[in-house]
């Protein structure tokens, strides 16, 4: 059992990274600028002799994220490879808020990871996936363990809880990407949920997205329309409710008048 635990990592906070650091001296770290990946990057620079970062950008390279990546490069003295997120291939090929280009091949996550491995000559990849993220990740980590030798993956903080991640960030005074402070989440799709706050807080980056996806304004305009539409519906319902209330009061007055007579 002890040997099995040693090979597959462990559940105690530093078990996994201590074990992994004995398996390899060099590791790739996926960097999104979020809380989990920031903690993983900091841990890996402490436990591994050689660290190379990589960041998958979507929907295109944005300056607010570039500032964060340059900060990490300077802070830790590492190189961070920038590559498109594999979901960008879907947007380009099928024309998501732009004209389609069927010559663009569809990519999967393994395609991008293998490319980064080839570019950096590094097999092991450390990530910030946690078992409590969702049921799929929970099952994946339980099935492979926190160190997946077959896939070359290290789930450094797999069994950390959110409060432990936040405590580590506070203790180490780590910096996360501003998108999490303003958007509350990692930038994902081109829908209004992502684009509206980006347009408000990072207007220059919003313009960069418009240059790559010229029809993206439709998503924000649609949201503005439905906000207006929904507000209008609420006002109409309130007006109808008020009118019905007034009519009922008139009827009640009439009934009382008849009784009085």
Short mmCIF file of C-alpha atoms in Angstrom, two decimals:
data_model
loop_
_atom_site.label_atom_id
_atom_site.label_comp_id
_atom_site.label_asym_id
_atom_site.label_seq_id
_atom_site.Cartn_x
_atom_site.Cartn_y
_atom_site.Cartn_z
CA UNK A 1 0.00 0.00 0.00
CA UNK A 2 2.84 2.40 0.82
CA UNK A 3 4.47 1.69 -2.56
CA UNK A 4 1.15 2.20 -4.35
CA UNK A 5 0.63 5.51 -2.54
CA UNK A 6 4.16 6.64 -3.41
CA UNK A 7 3.67 5.94 -7.11
CA UNK A 8 0.28 7.63 -7.37
CA UNK A 9 0.94 10.65 -5.19
CA UNK A 10 -1.23 11.15 -2.13
CA UNK A 11 -3.93 13.22 -0.46
CA UNK A 12 -1.93 15.26 2.07
CA UNK A 13 -1.17 18.81 0.88
CA UNK A 14 2.45 18.34 -0.22
CA UNK A 15 2.52 14.58 -0.80
CA UNK A 16 1.99 14.80 -4.54
CA UNK A 17 4.57 17.45 -5.38
CA UNK A 18 7.21 15.90 -3.11
CA UNK A 19 6.74 12.54 -4.83
CA UNK A 20 6.70 14.09 -8.31
CA UNK A 21 9.89 16.06 -7.66
CA UNK A 22 11.64 12.74 -7.10
CA UNK A 23 10.39 11.42 -10.44
CA UNK A 24 11.59 14.34 -12.58
CA UNK A 25 13.56 17.53 -12.22
CA UNK A 26 11.75 19.32 -15.07
CA UNK A 27 8.05 20.10 -15.35
CA UNK A 28 5.59 22.06 -17.50
CA UNK A 29 3.03 24.19 -15.66
CA UNK A 30 -0.27 25.22 -17.18
CA UNK A 31 -0.93 28.89 -16.35
CA UNK A 32 -4.32 30.58 -16.58
CA UNK A 33 -3.72 33.32 -14.02
CA UNK A 34 -6.42 31.89 -11.76
CA UNK A 35 -6.06 30.96 -8.11
CA UNK A 36 -5.34 27.27 -8.62
CA UNK A 37 -2.79 27.63 -11.41
CA UNK A 38 -1.03 30.46 -9.55
CA UNK A 39 -0.57 28.24 -6.50
CA UNK A 40 0.67 25.35 -8.66
CA UNK A 41 3.21 27.58 -10.41
CA UNK A 42 4.55 28.86 -7.10
CA UNK A 43 4.79 25.33 -5.66
CA UNK A 44 6.54 23.94 -8.73
CA UNK A 45 9.20 26.66 -8.68
CA UNK A 46 9.90 25.67 -5.08
CA UNK A 47 10.05 21.89 -5.59
CA UNK A 48 11.36 21.36 -9.14
CA UNK A 49 14.77 22.38 -10.45
CA UNK A 50 13.46 23.34 -13.92
CA UNK A 51 10.05 24.86 -14.63
CA UNK A 52 8.59 25.91 -17.98
CA UNK A 53 5.17 27.53 -18.16
CA UNK A 54 2.59 27.46 -20.91
CA UNK A 55 -0.61 29.42 -21.33
CA UNK A 56 -3.51 28.59 -23.64
CA UNK A 57 -5.14 31.84 -24.72
CA UNK A 58 -8.73 32.28 -25.82
CA UNK A 59 -10.25 33.79 -27.86
CA UNK A 60 -7.02 35.61 -28.82
CA UNK A 61 -3.94 37.07 -27.12
CA UNK A 62 -5.05 39.82 -24.74
CA UNK A 63 -2.92 42.48 -23.09
CA UNK A 64 -4.25 42.09 -19.56
CA UNK A 65 -3.21 38.43 -19.61
CA UNK A 66 0.11 39.25 -21.26
CA UNK A 67 0.92 41.61 -18.37
CA UNK A 68 0.25 38.80 -15.92
CA UNK A 69 2.41 36.33 -17.87
CA UNK A 70 5.29 38.82 -18.12
CA UNK A 71 5.05 39.35 -14.37
CA UNK A 72 5.32 35.59 -13.77
CA UNK A 73 8.28 35.29 -16.14
CA UNK A 74 10.13 38.02 -14.29
CA UNK A 75 9.04 36.90 -10.83
CA UNK A 76 10.11 33.27 -11.25
CA UNK A 77 12.74 33.62 -13.97
CA UNK A 78 10.97 31.18 -16.29
CA UNK A 79 9.80 31.02 -19.90
CA UNK A 80 6.08 30.84 -20.61
CA UNK A 81 5.02 29.46 -23.98
CA UNK A 82 1.85 31.01 -25.45
CA UNK A 83 -0.39 28.74 -27.51
CA UNK A 84 -4.01 29.01 -28.71
CA UNK A 85 -6.55 27.12 -26.64
CA UNK A 86 -7.80 24.09 -28.52
CA UNK A 87 -11.37 25.50 -28.50
CA UNK A 88 -10.16 28.37 -30.72
CA UNK A 89 -10.06 25.92 -33.63
CA UNK A 90 -13.84 25.44 -33.31
CA UNK A 91 -14.42 29.19 -33.40
CA UNK A 92 -12.27 29.68 -36.48
CA UNK A 93 -13.50 26.66 -38.42
CA UNK A 94 -17.23 27.05 -37.78
CA UNK A 95 -17.29 30.85 -37.79
CA UNK A 96 -18.26 31.79 -34.25
CA UNK A 97 -18.90 35.55 -34.52
CA UNK A 98 -16.76 35.61 -37.68
CA UNK A 99 -16.74 34.06 -41.15
CA UNK A 100 -16.05 30.29 -41.13
CA UNK A 101 -12.79 28.84 -42.38
CA UNK A 102 -13.14 25.12 -43.07
CA UNK A 103 -9.42 24.81 -43.74
CA UNK A 104 -8.74 25.14 -39.99
CA UNK A 105 -8.30 21.67 -38.44
CA UNK A 106 -10.19 20.84 -35.26
CA UNK A 107 -7.91 20.36 -32.25
CA UNK A 108 -8.27 18.54 -28.96
CA UNK A 109 -6.55 19.21 -25.66
CA UNK A 110 -4.02 16.43 -26.24
CA UNK A 111 -2.96 18.05 -29.53
CA UNK A 112 -2.01 21.29 -27.80
CA UNK A 113 -0.34 19.55 -24.84
CA UNK A 114 1.72 17.33 -27.12
CA UNK A 115 2.80 20.36 -29.16
CA UNK A 116 3.96 22.14 -26.01
CA UNK A 117 5.80 19.01 -24.92
CA UNK A 118 7.63 18.87 -28.23
CA UNK A 119 8.52 22.57 -28.12
CA UNK A 120 9.91 22.37 -24.58
CA UNK A 121 11.22 18.80 -24.55
CA UNK A 122 9.29 18.16 -21.34
CA UNK A 123 6.96 15.25 -20.61
CA UNK A 124 5.44 15.95 -17.19
CA UNK A 125 2.68 18.58 -16.97
CA UNK A 126 1.52 20.01 -13.64
CA UNK A 127 -1.97 21.47 -13.43
CA UNK A 128 -4.37 22.98 -10.92
CA UNK A 129 -7.24 20.51 -11.31
CA UNK A 130 -8.91 19.73 -7.98
CA UNK A 131 -11.19 16.82 -7.06
CA UNK A 132 -13.81 19.23 -5.75
CA UNK A 133 -14.04 21.16 -9.05
CA UNK A 134 -16.72 18.87 -10.46
CA UNK A 135 -17.75 15.21 -10.67
CA UNK A 136 -15.75 14.58 -13.86
CA UNK A 137 -12.47 15.77 -12.35
CA UNK A 138 -13.22 13.93 -9.14
CA UNK A 139 -13.64 10.67 -11.04
CA UNK A 140 -10.56 11.36 -13.18
CA UNK A 141 -8.30 11.99 -10.19
CA UNK A 142 -9.67 9.03 -8.28
CA UNK A 143 -9.06 6.81 -11.29
CA UNK A 144 -5.51 7.92 -12.09
CA UNK A 145 -4.25 9.14 -8.75
CA UNK A 146 -2.66 12.55 -8.31
CA UNK A 147 0.31 11.42 -10.42
CA UNK A 148 -0.72 9.93 -13.76
CA UNK A 149 2.43 8.45 -15.28
CA UNK A 150 0.61 7.15 -18.37
CA UNK A 151 -0.61 10.63 -19.35
CA UNK A 152 2.32 12.50 -17.85
CA UNK A 153 0.07 14.58 -15.59
CA UNK A 154 0.63 15.82 -12.04
CA UNK A 155 -2.41 17.09 -10.13
CA UNK A 156 -0.48 19.09 -7.59
CA UNK A 157 -3.37 20.40 -5.50
CA UNK A 158 -5.91 17.69 -6.28
CA UNK A 159 -7.09 17.35 -2.69
CA UNK A 160 -6.70 20.94 -1.56
CA UNK A 161 -9.86 22.74 -0.50
CA UNK A 162 -10.66 26.25 -1.73
CA UNK A 163 -9.84 27.83 1.64
CA UNK A 164 -6.42 26.18 1.61
CA UNK A 165 -5.73 27.60 -1.84
CA UNK A 166 -6.75 31.08 -0.69
CA UNK A 167 -4.67 30.77 2.48
CA UNK A 168 -1.59 29.81 0.45
CA UNK A 169 -2.09 32.79 -1.87
CA UNK A 170 -2.37 35.12 1.10
CA UNK A 171 0.60 33.57 2.90
CA UNK A 172 2.84 33.74 -0.17
CA UNK A 173 1.41 37.11 -1.35
CA UNK A 174 0.75 35.77 -4.84
CA UNK A 175 -0.66 37.75 -7.76
CA UNK A 176 -3.51 36.45 -9.89
CA UNK A 177 -4.79 37.71 -13.23
CA UNK A 178 -7.05 40.80 -13.04
CA UNK A 179 -9.80 39.05 -14.99
CA UNK A 180 -10.69 37.08 -11.86
CA UNK A 181 -11.04 40.26 -9.84
CA UNK A 182 -13.24 42.01 -12.40
CA UNK A 183 -14.97 39.16 -14.23
CA UNK A 184 -15.12 36.72 -11.31
CA UNK A 185 -14.06 33.84 -13.57
CA UNK A 186 -11.62 32.85 -16.28
CA UNK A 187 -12.44 34.36 -19.67
CA UNK A 188 -14.23 31.70 -21.66
CA UNK A 189 -16.63 32.10 -24.55
CA UNK A 190 -17.70 35.05 -26.65
CA UNK A 191 -21.15 35.33 -25.09
CA UNK A 192 -22.35 38.43 -23.27
CA UNK A 193 -21.58 36.81 -19.89
CA UNK A 194 -17.90 37.11 -20.82
CA UNK A 195 -17.91 40.04 -23.23
CA UNK A 196 -20.00 42.58 -21.30
CA UNK A 197 -17.64 42.85 -18.28
CA UNK A 198 -14.59 42.63 -20.56
CA UNK A 199 -15.91 45.56 -22.60
CA UNK A 200 -16.42 47.55 -19.40
CA UNK A 201 -13.13 46.83 -17.60
CA UNK A 202 -10.75 46.02 -20.48
CA UNK A 203 -12.01 48.04 -23.48
CA UNK A 204 -8.71 47.81 -25.41
CA UNK A 205 -8.75 44.00 -25.17
CA UNK A 206 -12.41 43.98 -26.17
CA UNK A 207 -11.41 45.84 -29.35
CA UNK A 208 -8.73 43.20 -29.99
CA UNK A 209 -11.40 40.52 -29.79
CA UNK A 210 -13.63 42.50 -32.17
CA UNK A 211 -10.74 42.60 -34.66
CA UNK A 212 -10.53 38.78 -34.61
CA UNK A 213 -14.26 38.13 -34.22
CA UNK A 214 -15.97 41.08 -35.97
CA UNK A 215 -19.52 39.94 -35.17
CA UNK A 216 -18.97 39.58 -31.41
CA UNK A 217 -20.79 42.87 -30.82
CA UNK A 218 -23.96 40.91 -31.55
CA UNK A 219 -23.64 39.04 -28.25
CA UNK A 220 -23.47 42.21 -26.16
CA UNK A 221 -26.20 43.93 -28.17
CA UNK A 222 -28.42 40.87 -27.74
CA UNK A 223 -27.91 41.01 -23.99
CA UNK A 224 -28.69 44.73 -23.94
CA UNK A 225 -31.85 44.11 -25.95
CA UNK A 226 -33.08 41.32 -23.69
CA UNK A 227 -32.25 43.37 -20.60
CA UNK A 228 -34.37 46.17 -22.04
CA UNK A 229 -37.05 43.67 -23.10
CA UNK A 230 -37.14 41.98 -19.68
CA UNK A 231 -37.24 45.31 -17.84
CA UNK A 232 -40.08 46.34 -20.13
CA UNK A 233 -41.97 43.12 -19.41
CA UNK A 234 -41.58 43.65 -15.67
CA UNK A 235 -42.89 47.20 -15.96
CA UNK A 236 -45.85 46.04 -18.06
CA UNK A 237 -46.67 43.31 -15.53
CA UNK A 238 -46.45 45.83 -12.69
CA UNK A 239 -48.74 48.22 -14.60
CA UNK A 240 -51.29 45.43 -15.25
CA UNK A 241 -51.13 44.36 -11.64
CA UNK A 242 -51.66 47.96 -10.50
CA UNK A 243 -54.59 48.42 -12.89
CA UNK A 244 -56.22 45.19 -11.74
CA UNK A 245 -55.77 46.27 -8.15
CA UNK A 246 -57.43 49.60 -8.91
CA UNK A 247 -60.28 47.86 -10.73
CA UNK A 248 -60.82 45.53 -7.79
CA UNK A 249 -60.93 48.50 -5.46
CA UNK A 250 -63.59 50.12 -7.67
CA UNK A 251 -65.64 46.91 -7.64
CA UNK A 252 -65.33 46.64 -3.86
CA UNK A 253 -66.50 50.23 -3.50
CA UNK A 254 -69.48 49.49 -5.75
CA UNK A 255 -70.43 46.39 -3.76
CA UNK A 256 -70.24 48.32 -0.49
CA UNK A 257 -72.36 51.12 -1.97
CA UNK A 258 -75.06 48.64 -3.04
CA UNK A 259 -75.11 47.11 0.43
CA UNK A 260 -75.43 50.51 2.02
CA UNK A 261 -78.45 51.25 -0.15
#
